[in-house]
Coordinates of C-alpha atoms in Angstrom, one line a residue:
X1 CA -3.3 7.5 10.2
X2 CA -5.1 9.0 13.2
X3 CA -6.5 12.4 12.2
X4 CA -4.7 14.7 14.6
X5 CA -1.6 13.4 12.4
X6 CA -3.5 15.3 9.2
X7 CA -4.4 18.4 10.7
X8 CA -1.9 20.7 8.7
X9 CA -2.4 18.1 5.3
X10 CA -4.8 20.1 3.8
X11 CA -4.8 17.8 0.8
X12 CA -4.9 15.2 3.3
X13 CA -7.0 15.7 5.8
X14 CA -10.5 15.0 4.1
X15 CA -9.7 11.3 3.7
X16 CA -10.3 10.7 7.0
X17 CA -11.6 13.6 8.9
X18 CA -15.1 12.1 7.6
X19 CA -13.8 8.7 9.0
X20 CA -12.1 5.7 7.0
X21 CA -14.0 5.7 3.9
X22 CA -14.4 7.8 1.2
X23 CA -17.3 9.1 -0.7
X24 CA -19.9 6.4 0.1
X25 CA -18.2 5.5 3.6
X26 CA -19.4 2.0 4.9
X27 CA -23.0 2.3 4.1
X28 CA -24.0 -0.7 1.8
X29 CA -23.5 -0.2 -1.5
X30 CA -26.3 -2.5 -2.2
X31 CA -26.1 -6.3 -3.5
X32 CA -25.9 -4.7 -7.7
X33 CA -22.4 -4.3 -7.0
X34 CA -21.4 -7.5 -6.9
X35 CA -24.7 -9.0 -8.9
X36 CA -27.3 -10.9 -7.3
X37 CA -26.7 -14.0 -8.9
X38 CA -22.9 -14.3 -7.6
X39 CA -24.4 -12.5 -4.2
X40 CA -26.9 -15.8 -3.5
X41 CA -23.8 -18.7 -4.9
X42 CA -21.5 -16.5 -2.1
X43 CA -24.3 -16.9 0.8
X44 CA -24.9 -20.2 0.0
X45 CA -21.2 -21.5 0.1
X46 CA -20.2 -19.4 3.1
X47 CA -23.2 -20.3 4.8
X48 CA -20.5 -22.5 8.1
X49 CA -17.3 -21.0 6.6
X50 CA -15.5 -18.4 4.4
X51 CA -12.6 -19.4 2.8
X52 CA -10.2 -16.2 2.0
X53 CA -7.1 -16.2 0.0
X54 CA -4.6 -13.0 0.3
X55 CA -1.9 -13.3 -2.5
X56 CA 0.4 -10.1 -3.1
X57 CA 3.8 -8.9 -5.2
X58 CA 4.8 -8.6 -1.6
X59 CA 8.3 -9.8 0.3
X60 CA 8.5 -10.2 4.2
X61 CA 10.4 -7.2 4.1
X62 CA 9.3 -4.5 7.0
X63 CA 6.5 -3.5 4.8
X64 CA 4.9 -6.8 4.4
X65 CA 5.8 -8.2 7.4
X66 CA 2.8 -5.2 9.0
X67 CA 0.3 -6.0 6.8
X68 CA 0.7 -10.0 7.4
X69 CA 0.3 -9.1 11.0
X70 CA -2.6 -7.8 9.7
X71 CA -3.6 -10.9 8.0
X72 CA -3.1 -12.7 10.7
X73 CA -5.0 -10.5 13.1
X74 CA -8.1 -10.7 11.3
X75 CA -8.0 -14.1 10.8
X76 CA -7.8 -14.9 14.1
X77 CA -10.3 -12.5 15.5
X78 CA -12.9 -13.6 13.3
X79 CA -12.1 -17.5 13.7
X80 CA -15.2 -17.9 15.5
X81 CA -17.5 -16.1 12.8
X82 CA -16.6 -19.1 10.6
X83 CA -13.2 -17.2 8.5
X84 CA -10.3 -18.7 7.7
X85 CA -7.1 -17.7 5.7
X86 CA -6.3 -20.7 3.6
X87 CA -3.5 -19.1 1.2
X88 CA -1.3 -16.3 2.4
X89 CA 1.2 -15.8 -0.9
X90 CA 3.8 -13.2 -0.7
X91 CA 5.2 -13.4 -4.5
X92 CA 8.1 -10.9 -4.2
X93 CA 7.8 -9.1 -6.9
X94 CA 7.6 -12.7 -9.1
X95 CA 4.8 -12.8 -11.5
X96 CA 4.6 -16.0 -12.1
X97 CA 4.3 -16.9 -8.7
X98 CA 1.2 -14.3 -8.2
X99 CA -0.7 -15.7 -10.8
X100 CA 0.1 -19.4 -9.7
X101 CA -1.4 -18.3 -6.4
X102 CA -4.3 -17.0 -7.6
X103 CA -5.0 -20.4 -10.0
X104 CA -4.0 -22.5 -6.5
X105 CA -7.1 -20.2 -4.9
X106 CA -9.4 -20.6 -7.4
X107 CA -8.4 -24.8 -7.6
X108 CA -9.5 -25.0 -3.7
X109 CA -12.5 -23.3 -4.2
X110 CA -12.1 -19.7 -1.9
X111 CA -15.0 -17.6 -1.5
X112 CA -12.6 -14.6 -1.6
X113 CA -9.4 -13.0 -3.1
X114 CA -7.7 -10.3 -1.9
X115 CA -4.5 -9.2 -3.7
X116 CA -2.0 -6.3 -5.1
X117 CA -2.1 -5.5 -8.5
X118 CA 0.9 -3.9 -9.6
X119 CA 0.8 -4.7 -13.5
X120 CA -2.8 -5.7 -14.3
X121 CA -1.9 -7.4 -17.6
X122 CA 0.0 -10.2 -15.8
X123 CA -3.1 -11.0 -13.6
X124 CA -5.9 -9.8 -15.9
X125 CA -6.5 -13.4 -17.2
X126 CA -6.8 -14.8 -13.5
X127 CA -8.4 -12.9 -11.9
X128 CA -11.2 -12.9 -15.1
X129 CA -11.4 -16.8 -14.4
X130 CA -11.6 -16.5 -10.6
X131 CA -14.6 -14.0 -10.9
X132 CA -16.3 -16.3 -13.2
X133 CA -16.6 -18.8 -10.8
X134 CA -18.3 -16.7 -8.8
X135 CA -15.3 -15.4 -6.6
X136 CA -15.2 -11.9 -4.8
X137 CA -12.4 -9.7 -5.4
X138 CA -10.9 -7.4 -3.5
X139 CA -7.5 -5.3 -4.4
X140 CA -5.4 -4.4 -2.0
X141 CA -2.3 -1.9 -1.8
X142 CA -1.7 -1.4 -5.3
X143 CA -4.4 -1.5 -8.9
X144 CA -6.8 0.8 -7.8
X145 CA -9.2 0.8 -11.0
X146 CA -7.6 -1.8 -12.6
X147 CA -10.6 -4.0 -12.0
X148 CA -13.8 -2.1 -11.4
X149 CA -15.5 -4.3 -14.5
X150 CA -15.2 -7.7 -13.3
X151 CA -18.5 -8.6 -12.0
X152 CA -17.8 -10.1 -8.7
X153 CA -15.2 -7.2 -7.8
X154 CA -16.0 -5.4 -4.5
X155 CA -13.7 -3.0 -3.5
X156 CA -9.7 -1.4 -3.5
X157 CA -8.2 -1.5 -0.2
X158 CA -5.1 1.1 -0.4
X159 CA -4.3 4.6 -1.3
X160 CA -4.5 6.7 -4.2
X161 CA -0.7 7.3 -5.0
X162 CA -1.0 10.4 -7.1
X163 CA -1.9 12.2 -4.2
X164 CA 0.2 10.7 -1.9
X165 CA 2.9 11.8 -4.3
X166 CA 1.7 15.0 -4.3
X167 CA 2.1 15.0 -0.6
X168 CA 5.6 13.9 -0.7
X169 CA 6.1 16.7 -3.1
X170 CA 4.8 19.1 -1.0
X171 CA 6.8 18.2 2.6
X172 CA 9.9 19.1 -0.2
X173 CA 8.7 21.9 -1.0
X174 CA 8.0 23.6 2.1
X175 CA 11.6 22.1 3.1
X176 CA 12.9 24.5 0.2
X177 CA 14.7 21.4 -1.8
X178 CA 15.7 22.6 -5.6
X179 CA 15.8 18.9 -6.8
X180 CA 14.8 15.7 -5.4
X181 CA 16.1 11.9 -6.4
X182 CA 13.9 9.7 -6.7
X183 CA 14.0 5.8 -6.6
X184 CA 11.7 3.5 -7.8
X185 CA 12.6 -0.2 -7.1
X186 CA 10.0 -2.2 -8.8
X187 CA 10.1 -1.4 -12.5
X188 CA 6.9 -3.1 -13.1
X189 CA 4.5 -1.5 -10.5
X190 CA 2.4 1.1 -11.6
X191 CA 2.0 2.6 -8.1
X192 CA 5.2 3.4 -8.0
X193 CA 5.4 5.2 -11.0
X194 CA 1.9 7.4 -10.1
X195 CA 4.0 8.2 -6.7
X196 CA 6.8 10.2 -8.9
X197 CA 4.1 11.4 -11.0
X198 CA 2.8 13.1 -7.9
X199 CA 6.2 14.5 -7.1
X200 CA 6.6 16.0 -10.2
X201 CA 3.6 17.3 -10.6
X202 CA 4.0 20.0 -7.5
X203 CA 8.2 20.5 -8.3
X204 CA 7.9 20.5 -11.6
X205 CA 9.6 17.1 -13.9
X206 CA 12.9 19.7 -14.3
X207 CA 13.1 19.2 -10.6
X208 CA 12.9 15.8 -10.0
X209 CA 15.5 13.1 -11.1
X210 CA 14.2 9.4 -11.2
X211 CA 16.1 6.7 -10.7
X212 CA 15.1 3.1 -11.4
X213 CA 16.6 0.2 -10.0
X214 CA 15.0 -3.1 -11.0
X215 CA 15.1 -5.4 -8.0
X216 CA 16.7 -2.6 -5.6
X217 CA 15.8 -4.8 -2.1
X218 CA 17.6 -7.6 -3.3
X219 CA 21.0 -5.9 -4.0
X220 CA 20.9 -2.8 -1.3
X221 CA 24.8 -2.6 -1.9
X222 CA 24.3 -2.5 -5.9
X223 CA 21.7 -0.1 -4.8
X224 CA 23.8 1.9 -2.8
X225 CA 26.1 2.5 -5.4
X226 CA 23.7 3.5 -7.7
X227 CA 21.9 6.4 -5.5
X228 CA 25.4 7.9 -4.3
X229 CA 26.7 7.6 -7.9
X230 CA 23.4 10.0 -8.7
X231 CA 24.2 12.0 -6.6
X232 CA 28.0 12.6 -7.6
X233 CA 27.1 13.4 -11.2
X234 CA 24.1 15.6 -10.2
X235 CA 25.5 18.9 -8.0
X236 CA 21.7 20.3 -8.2
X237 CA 20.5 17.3 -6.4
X238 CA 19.8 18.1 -2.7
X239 CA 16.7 15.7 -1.8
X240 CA 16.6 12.5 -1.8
X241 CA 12.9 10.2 -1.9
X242 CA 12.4 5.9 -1.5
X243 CA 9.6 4.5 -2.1
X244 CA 9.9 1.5 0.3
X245 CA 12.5 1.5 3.5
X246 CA 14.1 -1.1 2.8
X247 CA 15.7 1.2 0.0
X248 CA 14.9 4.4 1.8
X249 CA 16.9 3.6 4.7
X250 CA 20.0 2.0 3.7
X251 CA 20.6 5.0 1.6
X252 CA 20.9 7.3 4.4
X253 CA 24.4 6.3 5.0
X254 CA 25.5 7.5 1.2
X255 CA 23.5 10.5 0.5
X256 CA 25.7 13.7 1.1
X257 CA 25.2 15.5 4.4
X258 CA 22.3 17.6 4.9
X259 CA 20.2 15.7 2.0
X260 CA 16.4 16.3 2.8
X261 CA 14.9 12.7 2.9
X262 CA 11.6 10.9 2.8
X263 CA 10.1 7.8 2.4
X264 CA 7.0 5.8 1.5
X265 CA 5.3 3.2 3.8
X266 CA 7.1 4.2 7.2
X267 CA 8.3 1.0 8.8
X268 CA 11.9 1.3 10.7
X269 CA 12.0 5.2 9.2
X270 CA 10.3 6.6 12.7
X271 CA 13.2 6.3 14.5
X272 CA 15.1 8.2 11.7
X273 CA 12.4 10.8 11.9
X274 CA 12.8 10.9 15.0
X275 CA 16.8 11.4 14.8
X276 CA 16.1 14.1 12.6
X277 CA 18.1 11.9 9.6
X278 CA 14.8 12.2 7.7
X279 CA 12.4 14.6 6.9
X280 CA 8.6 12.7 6.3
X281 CA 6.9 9.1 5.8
X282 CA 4.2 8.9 3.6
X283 CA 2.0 6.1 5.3
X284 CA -0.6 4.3 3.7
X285 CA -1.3 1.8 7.3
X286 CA -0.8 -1.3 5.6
X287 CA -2.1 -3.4 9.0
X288 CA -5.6 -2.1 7.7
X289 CA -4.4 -3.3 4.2
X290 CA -4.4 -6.7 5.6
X291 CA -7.2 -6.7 8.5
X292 CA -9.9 -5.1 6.4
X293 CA -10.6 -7.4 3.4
X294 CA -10.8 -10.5 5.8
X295 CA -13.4 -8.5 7.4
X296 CA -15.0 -7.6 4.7
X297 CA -15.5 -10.9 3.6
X298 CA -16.7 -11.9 6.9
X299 CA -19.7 -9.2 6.3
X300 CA -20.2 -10.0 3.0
X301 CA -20.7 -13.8 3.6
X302 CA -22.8 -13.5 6.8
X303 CA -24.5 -10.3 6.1
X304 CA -24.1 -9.1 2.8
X305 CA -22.4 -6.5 3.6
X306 CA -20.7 -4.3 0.6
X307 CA -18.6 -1.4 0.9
X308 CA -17.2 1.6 -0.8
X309 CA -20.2 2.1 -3.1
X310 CA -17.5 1.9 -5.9
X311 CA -15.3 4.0 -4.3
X312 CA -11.7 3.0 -2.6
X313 CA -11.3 2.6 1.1
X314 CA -8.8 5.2 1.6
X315 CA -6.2 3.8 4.4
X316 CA -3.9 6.5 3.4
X317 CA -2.3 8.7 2.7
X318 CA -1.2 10.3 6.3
X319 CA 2.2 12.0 6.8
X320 CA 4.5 11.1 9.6
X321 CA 7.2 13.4 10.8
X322 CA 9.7 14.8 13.0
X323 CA 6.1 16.0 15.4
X324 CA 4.2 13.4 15.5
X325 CA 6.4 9.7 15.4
X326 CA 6.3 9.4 19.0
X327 CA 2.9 8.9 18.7
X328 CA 3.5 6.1 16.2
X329 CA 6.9 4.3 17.3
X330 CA 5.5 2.3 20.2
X331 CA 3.2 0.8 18.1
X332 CA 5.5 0.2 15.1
X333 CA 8.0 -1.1 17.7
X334 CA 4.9 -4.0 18.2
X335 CA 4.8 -4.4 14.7
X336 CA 1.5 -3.4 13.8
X337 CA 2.4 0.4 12.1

């Protein structure tokens, strides 16, 4: 998010008034992050080409669909520089299939693995084998922390979703809302569940209902139901908060009239920020979430490059609303916000 959109985040605004990165920024961590050992078998396999792998929990959903785009970007900008993107795994929400992914990378022999972590005791195993053969990893959107031990792990590519919780909190409570609905749609993911942490952590738990509905994308009818049933046996509830718009927005049409709504990771929401049918996005730029471990691993394998100096790089979280999604639509009309 650019920083003029963060001027009135206080809480905000110091992840990226100082530029992308936090605490560290992208000075060079030095090569005892990832071990000099793994460090020299990296430089000397990339030496004409780096092989990268990006496997997530994602879906092709609007969400996913950005950060492909940023995928795909990267890959093709740095072509020439010797990078390509031999596994592109979008798991939707299946387990199984994320951790087949990550065996299939280690099997061709990748130089690099970036992926989510939404539960990391269904990937622990892995992603423990892939870094003892000497493979980087890098996280990406969600399991920030859930792998700072392994010895070839680089870096978390994402947000920290407390405080992007506590942000969503905060746009409802200077709205004035007395209690706010909340949806989680992936029971599973641990990110979602520090997001209504956040929330209830500025409104207080008495003030926040959560709602969990296991597979929500995949039944948006079901869904439907669910979220306007919640709200007929709750009077007190008059806020209403997704955590993905694929949920977010469908919902619109069976929340009562006058509901104060927000969502996580923007997509198609600008135009109903801009339509005045919702109040906030929280967005976490997933294009970067995709672009910037490719390039990483491009720096890494030419130049030995780290980042972070065992910090995240912060891509979010920025607020989008009703004053500043003009500045955004165009661009996620193009498909890259």
């Amino acid at each position: 998010m650019s920083t003029e959109f963060l001027e009135e985040e206080e809480e905000f605004a110091p992840l990226t008034r100082r530029g992308l990165f936090l605490k560290g920024g992208v000075a060079a961590a030095g090569l005892t992050v990832l071990g000099s050992p793994t460090a020299a078998a990296f430089a000397a396999s990339t030496a004409d080409k780096i092989k990268v792998a990006v496997i997530t929990h994602g879906d092709t959903g609007s969400f996913w669909s950005v950060f492909k785009k940023g995928v795909d970007q990267a890959a093709k900008d740095l072509k020439s520089r010797g990078v390509t993107v031999t596994q592109q795994v979008y798991a939707d929400n299946n387990v199984p299939k994320q951790v087949a992914g990550i065996n299939a990378a280690v099997a061709a022999g990748v130089n690099l693995i970036a992926t989510s972590v939404p539960d990391a005791s269904a990937l622990r195993d892995p992603l423990k084998k892939a870094s003892a053969k000497g493979i980087v990893i890098i996280t990406v959107n969600s399991g920030l922390g859930a792998f700072d031990s392994l010895p070839t792990y680089e870096v978390h590519v994402g947000q920290t979703e407390g405080i992007a919780g506590k942000g969503a909190g905060k746009q409802f409570k200077k709205a004035g809302s007395k209690k706010v609905l909340i949806v989680i749609h992936e029971a599973s993911n641990s990110g979602l569940q520090q997001r209504a942490a956040g929330v209830k952590s500025v409104l207080g738990s008495s003030k926040v209902k959560v709602l969990t509905i296991p597979n929500a994308k995949h039944d948006i009818p079901g869904t439907k139901a669910k979220v306007k049933g919640a709200f007929n046996a709750d009077k007190k509830l008059d806020s209403f908060l997704g955590l993905d718009p694929d949920v977010t927005i469908p919902c619109l049409d069976v929340i009562p009239k006058g509901t104060k709504a927000g969502t996580f990771d923007v997509g198609g929401s600008i135009k109903e920020i801009q339509k005045g049918r919702m109040l906030f996005g929280i967005d976490q730029q997933q294009y970067l979430q995709g672009y910037l471990p490719v390039v990483f691993a491009m720096l890494y394998g030419t130049n030995l490059n780290t980042v972070g100096n065992g910090q995240p790089v912060l891509t979010g979280p920025g607020i989008i609303n009703k004053a500043n999604a003009a500045k955004v639509a165009t661009l996620a009309a193009k498909g890259t916000r």
